[in-house]
Coordinates of C-alpha atoms and ligand atoms in Angstrom, one line a residue:
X109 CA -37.5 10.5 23.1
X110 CA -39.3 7.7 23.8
X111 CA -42.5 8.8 22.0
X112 CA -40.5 8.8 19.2
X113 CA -40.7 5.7 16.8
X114 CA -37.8 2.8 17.5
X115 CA -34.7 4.5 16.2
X116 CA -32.8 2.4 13.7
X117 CA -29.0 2.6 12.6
X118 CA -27.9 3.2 8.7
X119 CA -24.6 2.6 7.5
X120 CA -23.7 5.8 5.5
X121 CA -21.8 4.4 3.0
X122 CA -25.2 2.0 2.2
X123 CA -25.9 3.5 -1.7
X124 CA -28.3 0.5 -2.7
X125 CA -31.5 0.5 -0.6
X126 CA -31.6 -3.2 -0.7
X127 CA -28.5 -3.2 1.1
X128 CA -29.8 -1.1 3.5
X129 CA -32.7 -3.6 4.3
X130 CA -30.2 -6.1 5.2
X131 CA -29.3 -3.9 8.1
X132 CA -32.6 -2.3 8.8
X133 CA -35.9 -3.6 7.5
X134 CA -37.6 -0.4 6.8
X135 CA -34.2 0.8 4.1
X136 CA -33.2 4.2 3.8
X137 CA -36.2 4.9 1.4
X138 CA -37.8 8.5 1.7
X139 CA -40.4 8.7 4.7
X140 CA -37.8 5.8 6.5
X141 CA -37.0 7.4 10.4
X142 CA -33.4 6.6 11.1
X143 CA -30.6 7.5 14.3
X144 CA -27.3 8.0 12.4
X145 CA -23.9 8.1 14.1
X146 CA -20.8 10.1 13.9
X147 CA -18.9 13.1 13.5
X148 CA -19.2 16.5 11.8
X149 CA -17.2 16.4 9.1
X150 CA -18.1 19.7 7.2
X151 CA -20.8 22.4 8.2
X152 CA -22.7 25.1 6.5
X153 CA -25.2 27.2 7.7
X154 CA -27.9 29.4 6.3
X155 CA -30.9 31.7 7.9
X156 CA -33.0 29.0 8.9
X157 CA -30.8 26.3 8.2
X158 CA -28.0 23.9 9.2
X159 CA -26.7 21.2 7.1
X160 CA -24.1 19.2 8.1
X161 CA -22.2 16.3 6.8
X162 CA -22.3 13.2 8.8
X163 CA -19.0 10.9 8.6
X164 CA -18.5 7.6 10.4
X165 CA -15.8 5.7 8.6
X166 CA -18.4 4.6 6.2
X167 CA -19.7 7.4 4.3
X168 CA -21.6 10.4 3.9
X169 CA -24.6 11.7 4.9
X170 CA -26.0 15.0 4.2
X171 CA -28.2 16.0 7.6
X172 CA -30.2 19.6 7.9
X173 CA -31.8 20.4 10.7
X174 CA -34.4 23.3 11.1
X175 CA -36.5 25.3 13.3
X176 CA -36.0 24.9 17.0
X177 CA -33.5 23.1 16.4
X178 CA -31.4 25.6 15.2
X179 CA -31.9 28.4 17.5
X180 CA -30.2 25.5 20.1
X181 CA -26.5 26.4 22.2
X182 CA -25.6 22.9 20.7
X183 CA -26.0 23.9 17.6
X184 CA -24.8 27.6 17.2
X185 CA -21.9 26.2 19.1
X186 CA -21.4 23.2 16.8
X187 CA -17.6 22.7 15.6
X188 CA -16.3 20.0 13.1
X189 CA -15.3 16.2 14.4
X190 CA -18.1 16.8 17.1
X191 CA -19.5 13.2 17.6
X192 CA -23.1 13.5 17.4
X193 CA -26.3 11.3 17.0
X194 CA -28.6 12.6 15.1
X195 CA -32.5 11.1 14.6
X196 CA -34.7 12.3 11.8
X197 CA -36.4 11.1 8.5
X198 CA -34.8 10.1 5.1
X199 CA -35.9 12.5 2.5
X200 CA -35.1 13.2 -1.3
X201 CA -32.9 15.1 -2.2
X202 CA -35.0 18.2 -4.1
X203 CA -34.2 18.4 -8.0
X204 CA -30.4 20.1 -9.3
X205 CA -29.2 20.0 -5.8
X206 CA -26.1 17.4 -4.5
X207 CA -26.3 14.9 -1.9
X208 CA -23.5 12.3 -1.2
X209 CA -25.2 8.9 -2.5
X210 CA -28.1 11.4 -3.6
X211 CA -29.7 10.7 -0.1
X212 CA -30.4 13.4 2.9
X213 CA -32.0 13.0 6.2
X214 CA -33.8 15.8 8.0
X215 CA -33.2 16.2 11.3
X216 CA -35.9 16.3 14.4
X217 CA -33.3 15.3 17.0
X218 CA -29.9 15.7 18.0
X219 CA -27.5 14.3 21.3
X220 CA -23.9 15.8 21.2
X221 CA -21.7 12.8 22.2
X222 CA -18.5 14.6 22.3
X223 CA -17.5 18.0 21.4
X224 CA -14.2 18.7 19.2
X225 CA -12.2 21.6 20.3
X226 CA -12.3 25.0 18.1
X227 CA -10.9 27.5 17.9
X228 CA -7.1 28.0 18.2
X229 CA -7.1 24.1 18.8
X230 CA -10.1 23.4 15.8
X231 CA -8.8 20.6 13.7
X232 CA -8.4 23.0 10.7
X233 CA -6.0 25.0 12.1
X234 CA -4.2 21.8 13.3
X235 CA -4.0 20.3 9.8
X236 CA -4.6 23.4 7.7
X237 CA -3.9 22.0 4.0
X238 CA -1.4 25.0 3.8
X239 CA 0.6 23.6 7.3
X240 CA 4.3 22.2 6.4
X241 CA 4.5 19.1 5.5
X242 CA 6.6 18.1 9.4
X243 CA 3.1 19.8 10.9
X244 CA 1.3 17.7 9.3
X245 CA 3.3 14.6 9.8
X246 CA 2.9 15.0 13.6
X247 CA -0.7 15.2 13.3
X248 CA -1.1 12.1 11.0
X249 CA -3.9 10.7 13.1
X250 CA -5.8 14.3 12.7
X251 CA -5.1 14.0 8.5
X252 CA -6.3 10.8 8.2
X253 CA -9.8 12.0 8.8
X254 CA -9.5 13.8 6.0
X255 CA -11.1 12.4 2.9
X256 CA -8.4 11.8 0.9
X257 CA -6.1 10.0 3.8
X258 CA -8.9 7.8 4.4
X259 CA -10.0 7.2 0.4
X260 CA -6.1 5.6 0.2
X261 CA -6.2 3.9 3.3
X262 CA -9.3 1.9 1.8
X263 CA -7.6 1.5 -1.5
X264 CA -4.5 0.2 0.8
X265 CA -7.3 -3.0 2.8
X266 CA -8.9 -3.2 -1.0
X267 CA -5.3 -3.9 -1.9
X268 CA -4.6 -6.2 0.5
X269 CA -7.7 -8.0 0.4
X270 CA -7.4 -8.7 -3.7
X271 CA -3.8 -9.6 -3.3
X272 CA -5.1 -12.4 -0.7
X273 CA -7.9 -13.4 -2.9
X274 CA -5.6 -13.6 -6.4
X275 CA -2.5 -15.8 -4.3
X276 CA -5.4 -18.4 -3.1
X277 CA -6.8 -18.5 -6.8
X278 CA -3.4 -19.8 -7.1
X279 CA -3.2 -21.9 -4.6
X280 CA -0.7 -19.8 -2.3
X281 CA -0.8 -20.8 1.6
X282 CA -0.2 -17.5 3.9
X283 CA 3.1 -17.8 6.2
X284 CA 4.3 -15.4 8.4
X285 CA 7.7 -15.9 9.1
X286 CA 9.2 -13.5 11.9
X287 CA 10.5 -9.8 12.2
X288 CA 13.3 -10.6 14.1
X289 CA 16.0 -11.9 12.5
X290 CA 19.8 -12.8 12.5
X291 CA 20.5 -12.9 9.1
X292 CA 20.7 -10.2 6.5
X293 CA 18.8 -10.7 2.9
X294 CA 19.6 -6.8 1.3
X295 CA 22.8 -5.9 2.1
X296 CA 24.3 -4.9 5.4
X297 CA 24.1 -1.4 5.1
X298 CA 20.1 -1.0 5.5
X299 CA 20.3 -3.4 8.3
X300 CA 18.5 -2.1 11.5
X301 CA 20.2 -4.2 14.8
X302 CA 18.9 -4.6 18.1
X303 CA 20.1 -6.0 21.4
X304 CA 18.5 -9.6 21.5
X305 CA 19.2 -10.6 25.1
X306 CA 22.4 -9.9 24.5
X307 CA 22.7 -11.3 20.8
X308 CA 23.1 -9.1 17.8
X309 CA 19.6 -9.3 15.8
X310 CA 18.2 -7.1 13.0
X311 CA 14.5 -6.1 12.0
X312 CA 13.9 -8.6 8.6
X313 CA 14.7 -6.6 5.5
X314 CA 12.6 -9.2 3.6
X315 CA 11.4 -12.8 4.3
X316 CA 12.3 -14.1 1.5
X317 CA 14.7 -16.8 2.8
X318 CA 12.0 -17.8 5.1
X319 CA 9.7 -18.6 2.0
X320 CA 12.4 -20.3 0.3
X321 CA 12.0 -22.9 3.3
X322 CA 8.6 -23.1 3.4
X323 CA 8.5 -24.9 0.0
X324 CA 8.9 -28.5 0.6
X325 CA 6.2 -28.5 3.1
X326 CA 4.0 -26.1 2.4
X327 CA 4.3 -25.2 -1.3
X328 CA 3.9 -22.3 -3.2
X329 CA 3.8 -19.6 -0.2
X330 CA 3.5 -15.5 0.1
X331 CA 3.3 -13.3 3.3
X332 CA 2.1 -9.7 4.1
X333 CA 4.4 -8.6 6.6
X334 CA 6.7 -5.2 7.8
X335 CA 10.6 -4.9 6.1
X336 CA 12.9 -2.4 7.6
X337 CA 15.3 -0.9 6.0
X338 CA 18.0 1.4 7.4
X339 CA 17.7 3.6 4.3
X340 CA 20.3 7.2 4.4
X341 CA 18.1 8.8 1.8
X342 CA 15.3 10.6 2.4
X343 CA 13.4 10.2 -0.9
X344 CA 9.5 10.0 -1.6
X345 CA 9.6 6.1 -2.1
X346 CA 11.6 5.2 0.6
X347 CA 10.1 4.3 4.3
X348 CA 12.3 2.6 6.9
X349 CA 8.8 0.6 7.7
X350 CA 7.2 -0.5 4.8
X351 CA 4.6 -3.8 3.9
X352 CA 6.2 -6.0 1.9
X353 CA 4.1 -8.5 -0.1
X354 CA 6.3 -11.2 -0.9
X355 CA 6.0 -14.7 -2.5
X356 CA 7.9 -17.7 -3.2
X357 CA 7.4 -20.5 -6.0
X358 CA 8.9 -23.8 -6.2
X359 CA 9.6 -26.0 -9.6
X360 CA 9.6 -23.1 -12.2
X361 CA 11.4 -21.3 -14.7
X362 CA 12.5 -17.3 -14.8
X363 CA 9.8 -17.3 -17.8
X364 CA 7.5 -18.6 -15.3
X365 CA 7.9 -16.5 -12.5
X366 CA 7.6 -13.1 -15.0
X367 CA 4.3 -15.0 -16.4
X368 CA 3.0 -15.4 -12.7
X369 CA 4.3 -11.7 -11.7
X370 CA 2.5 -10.7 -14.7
X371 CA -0.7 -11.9 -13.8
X372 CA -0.9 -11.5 -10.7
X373 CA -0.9 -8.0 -10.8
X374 CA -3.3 -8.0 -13.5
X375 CA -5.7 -9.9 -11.6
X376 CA -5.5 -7.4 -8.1
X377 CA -6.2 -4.4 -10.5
X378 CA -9.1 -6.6 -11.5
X379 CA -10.2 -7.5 -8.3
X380 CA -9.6 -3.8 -7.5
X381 CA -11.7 -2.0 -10.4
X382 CA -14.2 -4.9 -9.7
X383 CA -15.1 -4.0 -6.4
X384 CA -17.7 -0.7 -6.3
X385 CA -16.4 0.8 -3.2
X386 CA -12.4 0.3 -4.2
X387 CA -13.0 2.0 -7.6
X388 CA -15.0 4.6 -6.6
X389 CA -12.2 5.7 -4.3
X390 CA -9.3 4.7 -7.3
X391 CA -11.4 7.1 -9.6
X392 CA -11.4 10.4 -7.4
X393 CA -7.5 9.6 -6.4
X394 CA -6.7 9.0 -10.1
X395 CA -9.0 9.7 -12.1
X396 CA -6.5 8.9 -15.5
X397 CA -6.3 5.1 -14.3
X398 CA -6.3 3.0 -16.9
X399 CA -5.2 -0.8 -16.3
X400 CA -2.3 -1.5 -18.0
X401 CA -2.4 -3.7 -21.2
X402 CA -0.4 -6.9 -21.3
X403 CA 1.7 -8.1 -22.2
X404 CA 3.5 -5.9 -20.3
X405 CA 7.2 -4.7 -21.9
X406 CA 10.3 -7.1 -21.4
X407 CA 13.3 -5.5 -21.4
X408 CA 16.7 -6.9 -20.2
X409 CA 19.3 -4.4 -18.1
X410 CA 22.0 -4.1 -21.3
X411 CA 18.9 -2.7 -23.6
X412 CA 18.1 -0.3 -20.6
X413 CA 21.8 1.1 -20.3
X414 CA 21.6 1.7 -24.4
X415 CA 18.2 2.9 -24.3
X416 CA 19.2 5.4 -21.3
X417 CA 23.0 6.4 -23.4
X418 CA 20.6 6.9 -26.7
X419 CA 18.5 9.1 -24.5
X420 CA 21.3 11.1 -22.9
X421 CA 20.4 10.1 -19.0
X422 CA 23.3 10.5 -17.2
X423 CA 24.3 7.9 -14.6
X424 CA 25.3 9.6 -11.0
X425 CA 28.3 10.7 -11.5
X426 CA 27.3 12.7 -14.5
X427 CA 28.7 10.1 -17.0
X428 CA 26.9 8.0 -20.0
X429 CA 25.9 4.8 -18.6
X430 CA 27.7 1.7 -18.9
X431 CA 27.3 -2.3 -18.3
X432 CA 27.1 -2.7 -14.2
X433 CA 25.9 0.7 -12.9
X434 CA 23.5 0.8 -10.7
X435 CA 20.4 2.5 -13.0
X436 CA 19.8 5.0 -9.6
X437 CA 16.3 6.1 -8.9
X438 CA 16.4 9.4 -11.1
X439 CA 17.3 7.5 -14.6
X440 CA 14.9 4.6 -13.7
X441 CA 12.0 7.1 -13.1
X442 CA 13.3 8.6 -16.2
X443 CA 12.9 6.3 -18.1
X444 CA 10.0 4.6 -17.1
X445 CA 7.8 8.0 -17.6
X446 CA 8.7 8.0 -21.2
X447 CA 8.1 4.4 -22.0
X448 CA 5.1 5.3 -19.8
X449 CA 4.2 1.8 -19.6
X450 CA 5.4 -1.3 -16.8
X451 CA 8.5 -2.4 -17.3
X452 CA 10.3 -5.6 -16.5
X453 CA 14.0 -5.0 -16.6
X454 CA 15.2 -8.5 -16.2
X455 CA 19.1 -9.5 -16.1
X456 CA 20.7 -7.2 -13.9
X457 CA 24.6 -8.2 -13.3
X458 CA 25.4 -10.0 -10.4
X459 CA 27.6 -7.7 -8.8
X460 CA 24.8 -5.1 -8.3
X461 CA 22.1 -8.0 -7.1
X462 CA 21.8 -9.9 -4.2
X463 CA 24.2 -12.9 -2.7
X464 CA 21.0 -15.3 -3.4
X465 CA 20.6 -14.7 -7.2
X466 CA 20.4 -17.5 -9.4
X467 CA 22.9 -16.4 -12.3
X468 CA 21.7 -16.7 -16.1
X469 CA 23.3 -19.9 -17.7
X470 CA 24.3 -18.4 -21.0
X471 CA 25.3 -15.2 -19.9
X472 CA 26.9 -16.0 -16.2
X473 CA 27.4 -12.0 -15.7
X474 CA 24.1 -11.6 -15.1
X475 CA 21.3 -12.8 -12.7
X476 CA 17.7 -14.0 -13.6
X477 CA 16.4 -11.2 -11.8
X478 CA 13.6 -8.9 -12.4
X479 CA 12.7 -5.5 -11.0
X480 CA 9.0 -4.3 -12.1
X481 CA 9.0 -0.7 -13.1
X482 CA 5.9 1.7 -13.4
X483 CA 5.4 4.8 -14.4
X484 CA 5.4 8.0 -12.0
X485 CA 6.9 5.7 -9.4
X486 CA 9.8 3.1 -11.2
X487 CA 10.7 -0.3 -9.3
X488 CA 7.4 -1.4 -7.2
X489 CA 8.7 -5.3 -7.5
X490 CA 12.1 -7.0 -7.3
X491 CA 12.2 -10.5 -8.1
X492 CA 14.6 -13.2 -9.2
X493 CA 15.1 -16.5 -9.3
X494 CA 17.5 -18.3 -6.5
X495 CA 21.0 -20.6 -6.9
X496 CA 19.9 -23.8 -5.8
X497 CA 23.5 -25.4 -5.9
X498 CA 24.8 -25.9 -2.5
X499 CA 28.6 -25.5 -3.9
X500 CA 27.5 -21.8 -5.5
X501 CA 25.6 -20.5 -2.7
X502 CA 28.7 -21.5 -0.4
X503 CA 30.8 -19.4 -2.8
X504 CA 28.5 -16.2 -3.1
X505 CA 28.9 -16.1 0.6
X506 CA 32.7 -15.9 0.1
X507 CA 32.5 -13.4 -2.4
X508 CA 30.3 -11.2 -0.3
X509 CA 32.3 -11.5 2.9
X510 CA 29.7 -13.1 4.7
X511 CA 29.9 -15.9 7.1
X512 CA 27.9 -18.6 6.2
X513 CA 27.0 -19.9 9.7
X514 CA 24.2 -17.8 10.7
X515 CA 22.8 -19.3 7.0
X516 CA 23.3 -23.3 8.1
X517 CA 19.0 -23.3 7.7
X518 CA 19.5 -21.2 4.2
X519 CA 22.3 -23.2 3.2
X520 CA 20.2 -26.3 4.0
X521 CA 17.4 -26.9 1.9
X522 CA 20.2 -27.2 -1.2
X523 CA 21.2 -30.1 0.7
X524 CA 18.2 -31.6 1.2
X525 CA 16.2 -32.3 -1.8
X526 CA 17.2 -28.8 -4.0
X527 CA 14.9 -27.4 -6.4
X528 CA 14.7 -24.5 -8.9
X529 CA 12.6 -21.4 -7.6
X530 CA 12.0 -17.9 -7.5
X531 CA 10.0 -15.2 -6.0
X532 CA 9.4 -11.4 -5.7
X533 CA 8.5 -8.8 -3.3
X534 CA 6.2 -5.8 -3.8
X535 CA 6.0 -2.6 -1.8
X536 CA 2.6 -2.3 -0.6
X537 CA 2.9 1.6 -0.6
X538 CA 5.0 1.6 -3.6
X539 CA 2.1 -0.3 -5.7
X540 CA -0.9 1.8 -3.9
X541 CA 1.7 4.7 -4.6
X542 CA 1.5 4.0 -8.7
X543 CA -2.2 2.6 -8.2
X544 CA -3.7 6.5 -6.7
X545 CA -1.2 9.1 -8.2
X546 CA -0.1 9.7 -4.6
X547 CA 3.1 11.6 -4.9
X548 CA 4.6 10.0 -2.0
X549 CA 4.6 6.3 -0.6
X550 CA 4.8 8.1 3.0
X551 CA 0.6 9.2 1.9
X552 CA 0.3 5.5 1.1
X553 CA 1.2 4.1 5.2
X554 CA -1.2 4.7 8.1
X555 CA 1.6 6.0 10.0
X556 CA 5.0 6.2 7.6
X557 CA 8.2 5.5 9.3
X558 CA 11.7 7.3 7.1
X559 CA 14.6 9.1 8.3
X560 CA 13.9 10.4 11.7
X561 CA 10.4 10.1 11.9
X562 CA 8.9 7.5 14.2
X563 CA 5.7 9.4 16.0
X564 CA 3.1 9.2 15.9
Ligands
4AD854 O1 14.1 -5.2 -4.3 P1 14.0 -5.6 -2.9 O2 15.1 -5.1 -1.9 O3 13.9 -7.1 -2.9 C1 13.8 -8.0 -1.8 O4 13.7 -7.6 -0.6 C2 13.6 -9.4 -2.2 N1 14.2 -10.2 -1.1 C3 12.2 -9.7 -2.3 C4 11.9 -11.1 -2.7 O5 12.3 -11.6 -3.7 N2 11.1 -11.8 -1.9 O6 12.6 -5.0 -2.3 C5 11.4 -5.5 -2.9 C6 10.5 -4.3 -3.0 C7 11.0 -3.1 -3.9 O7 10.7 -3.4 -5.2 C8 10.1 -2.0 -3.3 O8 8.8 -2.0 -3.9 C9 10.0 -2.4 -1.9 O9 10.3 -3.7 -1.7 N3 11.0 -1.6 -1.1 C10 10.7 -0.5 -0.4 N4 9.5 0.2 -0.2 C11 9.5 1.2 0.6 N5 10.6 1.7 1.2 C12 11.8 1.1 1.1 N6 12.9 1.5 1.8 C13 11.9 -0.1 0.3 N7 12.8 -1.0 -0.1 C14 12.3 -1.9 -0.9

């Protein structure tokens, strides 16, 4: 080995030579010799040949390896996720044949790093696309190899990255306000409690009223951080764990906070199609996404419930809807896949909404709140704007039975210099749910918590 010339590492995924020179001065040009890193992800072989698919987290590389090195235990041996270095020179790939990034490196070399079991215990038969969907939820950390796993779980840090980038063109500050709370934000009945040496606590259902503090010192604030929710249902966009983008704004109207909900979203799809590796990914996952046009449709809850009795959508218990159901998940999908467009149903009635909700002045049965719908998935967002008056607050605590002393920090900051102001929060898998055609959100977590699921 050592008469061979200095090795030097590519990253697969480099498609632009000049890229490649940052890393390694000679590029990935034809006649370049290159040591490339990782694991078998697919193999083929042929009389005289081997080729094999390189994956390392980055990309693809097609390898083939020839002669001698054929003929070798190693290689007639070889099974798939076998770590393996392999040494050799970047070639061409010949006319009307297919190379991942049109690249191919021909192998002279070879050092198995560590083999993969085969066989009965060969990662196919482990996470055989066929396998039940509970089979393949214990072997999440086997599927996530898989191309398509790991395509959304690059979408998901694309995501997260643009969402970052678009709150500091606004001027956001990042806060991250703690899981464990004693306070509920939801509603009681998704609450999950814990011992806290010997206090009752909960896992946050939303940090909302954290934010809402954060205002007068640090202005306009959002945070990226795990809800929990005790949900009974077991439905495809519901997780018990989820990441919960959330964001708070101070001095503004409910026009203002759909405005800002409006383009911020707009911008992360931006960011999103802007950035190569992000919308190569977005374009195999869903290859039908098209940004959506602004602006997007306005449509308060009363014109929903006649829209949804013109169209004969039942509410749950069979009947025609009327003023102050709950539109359930069914309807709202419903309906959102015919208007086939996003949706902001604004004005739900306070008795379905939230304690915190600031009600609408000239109609005070309803909230200025907002839930963002989209198509194939319905509500991604919920949003609203919060009572500011001390005297109301203390009252929406009555009406909801709750005592307001575990609140006294809530309740505060109407006492002390109270302002109007309103935020939202987004499901992260709910929005990379919509964003690659995934039928589920659990597809959209690294590891998804719901009802009774918590390995791996
Ligand atoms: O509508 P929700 O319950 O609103 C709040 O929690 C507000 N306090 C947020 C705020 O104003 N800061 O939840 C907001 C979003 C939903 O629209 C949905 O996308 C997501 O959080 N979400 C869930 N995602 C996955 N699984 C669950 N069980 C979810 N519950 C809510």
């Amino acid at each position: 080995d050592a008469s061979l010339p200095k090795p030097v590492r590519i990253r697969l995924d480099e498609t632009d030579p000049a890229k490649v020179k940052l890393r390694t001065p000679e590029s990935d040009a034809p006649g370049t010799r290159v040591r490339v890193l990782g694991r078998v992800h697919r193999m083929r072989a042929q009389k005289d040949y081997v080729f094999i698919t390189l994956s390392d987290g980055y990309g693809y590389l097609q390898c083939i390896l020839t002669g001698d090195l054929v003929k070798t235990y190693d290689i007639m041996t070889l099974t798939l996720e076998t770590s393996i270095a392999i040494h050799g020179e970047m070639r061409a790939v010949p006319p009307k044949q297919h190379a991942p990034n049109d690249r191919e490196l021909h192998a002279d070399f070879f050092t198995i790093i560590g083999r993969a079991a085969g066989d009965k215990e060969a990662i196919t038969t482990r996470v055989a696309p066929d396998a039940d969907p509970q089979t393949l939820y214990d072997n999440r950390h086997l599927v996530l190899r898989g191309e398509t796993s790991s395509s959304v779980m690059k979408v998901r840090a694309a995501t997260l990255r643009a969402f970052r980038k678009a709150f500091e063109e606004n001027r956001m500050l990042e806060v991250t306000p703690p899981a464990m709370v004693q306070t509920q934000v939801e509603g009681g009945s998704t609450l999950f409690g814990f011992d806290y040496y010997g206090e009752n606590a909960y896992l946050t259902q939303s940090s909302q009223l954290y934010l809402e503090t954060c205002l007068p010192s640090l202005g306009d604030v959002f945070c990226v951080c795990p809800s929990f929710r005790a949900e009974k249902s077991l439905t495809r966009r519901h997780l018990s764990e989820y990441t919960h983008v959330e964001a708070e704004l101070d001095f503004i109207t409910f026009t203002d906070l759909l405005d800002h909900l409006e383009a911020m979203i707009c911008r992360v799809i931006e960011l999103l199609l802007a950035d190569p590796e992000a919308s190569k990914h977005i374009a195999t996952l869903n290859p039908d996404f098209k940004p959506p046009s602004r602006p997007f449709k306005r449509m308060k809850y009363s014109d929903a419930i006649d829209w949804l009795v013109e169209h004969e959508i039942p509410n749950e218990e069979g009947q025609p809807h009327k003023f102050g159901d709950d539109i359930a998940e069914a309807a709202e999908r419903k309906m959102t896949d015919i208007i086939n467009q996003p949706i902001f149903l604004t004005h739900f009635p306070a008795e379905i909404k939230a304690f915190y909700m600031k009600k609408d002045e000239s109609d005070r049965r309803v909230t200025e709140s907002v839930d963002v719908l989209m198509p194939g998935v319905g509500e991604i967002v919920g949003g609203s704007m919060r009572m500011d008056d001390w005297n109301e607050l203390m009252d929406a605590y009555k009406h909801e039975g709750m005592d307001p002393s575990p609140y006294y920090w809530y309740t505060d900051q109407r006492k002390y210099g109270t302002s109007p102001h309103g935020g939202y929060g987004l499901g992260l898998e709910r929005f990379l749910a919509w964003l690659c055609a995934r039928y589920t959100v659990r597809d959209c977590s690294l590891y998804p918590r719901f009802t009774g699921r918590c390995t791996p």
